[in-house]
């Protein structure tokens, strides 16, 4: 029985496996998904997880539960030798081993793209994983509790200063959601006022959110300004050593929470393969999602999709002629890729992937949002409803949708839950503090 090996269980990998389960006949092929995590993260929900509007477990989808006819291997792929049709699998515990395959699907996604700015690697945190969103939420809530016990001064200012680097959708949504959370926390700490909090977003370009119109992006800037959130345009972060923020404008201040959302790059796992990559480090692909070499010839048995792939955008709307790295493309590419693999296995011709961007929708904190589709723009509360409706329905699997919508309902009725579990990072500390030990 031929084996289809899927590297990465994110959007594209999850939907490829999900649809292969549906369209393959019993015994027609074995499908294997390899990912170091046992779940797919629905990344558009990370800002709301960071703001405490969504329970973290509700923003992830279990691979084993929903890919129940797929073999799941929780490990890393550390090498691909496509010439020999083998992949090197490295588990967290135990020795690495080789797995043979007939078809390989590389959907390893992307990672945060950073620059060698002093202090960023040591002080900042990303917003690509559920663990990062939870850590940001806990840090902000705990910082407010600490600051409420301090007199006005540099230390309190540092705890109440939040910095987000990057003015794309991820950065703006994270920035706005955390501003909304901070406003809610002020009600629990009467010792603090909104003037004590400092929110800074740093964007190197002259505008934010290039996916929407200039008019819409300007409305977002106005909305944030009304909520005492500062956006620095045409500004670069030059240093973050020890939490001391230095900007290209000469401004300097301290922050205990620095969040990096300034772009993504293809997962470096592609560097450990013999598959052809282009200048930006993405795997070369043609429109039917088959991997191609530098001459344009198809690499038999190799497929790719999602953020790790350079897939031509046949609608002409992509940056540089390629599909932009977002969930809209990854989900739909995964579905098309599954159909094409089945077609090729049955001696049929694969079809090209074509998808025209449907628009963009962003949540900007409780009751605030924007929606843009062509020239149509909706702002404020209606757009916030549209954002929740779209993403609540877009998260895969019916049981996840129920959990998300019910969570929103309970928050509406009971209010935001601002309890942190930051002590979970050192779960043995409480036990060890009182545990008896043998005398020396």
PDB file of C-alpha atoms in Angstrom, residues 3 5 32 34 71 73 76-82 84-91 95-101 272:
ATOM      1  CA  UNK A   3       2.371   5.744   1.839  1.00  0.00           C
ATOM      2  CA  UNK A   5       3.788  11.335   4.260  1.00  0.00           C
ATOM      3  CA  UNK A  32       1.025   9.628   7.926  1.00  0.00           C
ATOM      4  CA  UNK A  34       4.354  14.096  11.374  1.00  0.00           C
ATOM      5  CA  UNK A  71      -1.218   7.648  11.505  1.00  0.00           C
ATOM      6  CA  UNK A  73       3.668  10.713  14.699  1.00  0.00           C
ATOM      7  CA  UNK A  76      10.236  16.343  14.101  1.00  0.00           C
ATOM      8  CA  UNK A  77      11.257  15.728  10.524  1.00  0.00           C
ATOM      9  CA  UNK A  78      14.953  16.604  10.531  1.00  0.00           C
ATOM     10  CA  UNK A  79      15.802  15.511   7.002  1.00  0.00           C
ATOM     11  CA  UNK A  80      14.199  14.565   3.696  1.00  0.00           C
ATOM     12  CA  UNK A  81      16.066  12.584   1.029  1.00  0.00           C
ATOM     13  CA  UNK A  82      13.509  12.625  -1.765  1.00  0.00           C
ATOM     14  CA  UNK A  84      15.678   7.865  -1.869  1.00  0.00           C
ATOM     15  CA  UNK A  85      12.055   8.599  -0.800  1.00  0.00           C
ATOM     16  CA  UNK A  86      12.984   8.603   2.893  1.00  0.00           C
ATOM     17  CA  UNK A  87      12.508  11.065   5.746  1.00  0.00           C
ATOM     18  CA  UNK A  88      14.474  11.262   8.989  1.00  0.00           C
ATOM     19  CA  UNK A  89      12.172  11.264  12.016  1.00  0.00           C
ATOM     20  CA  UNK A  90      13.551  12.581  15.314  1.00  0.00           C
ATOM     21  CA  UNK A  91      11.315  12.025  18.368  1.00  0.00           C
ATOM     22  CA  UNK A  95      16.887   7.732  18.484  1.00  0.00           C
ATOM     23  CA  UNK A  96      16.135   9.137  15.054  1.00  0.00           C
ATOM     24  CA  UNK A  97      14.891   6.707  12.410  1.00  0.00           C
ATOM     25  CA  UNK A  98      14.060   6.560   8.708  1.00  0.00           C
ATOM     26  CA  UNK A  99      10.578   6.385   7.230  1.00  0.00           C
ATOM     27  CA  UNK A 100      10.022   5.500   3.589  1.00  0.00           C
ATOM     28  CA  UNK A 101       7.236   7.043   1.533  1.00  0.00           C
ATOM     29  CA  UNK A 272      17.329  19.811   5.462  1.00  0.00           C
TER      30      UNK A 272
END
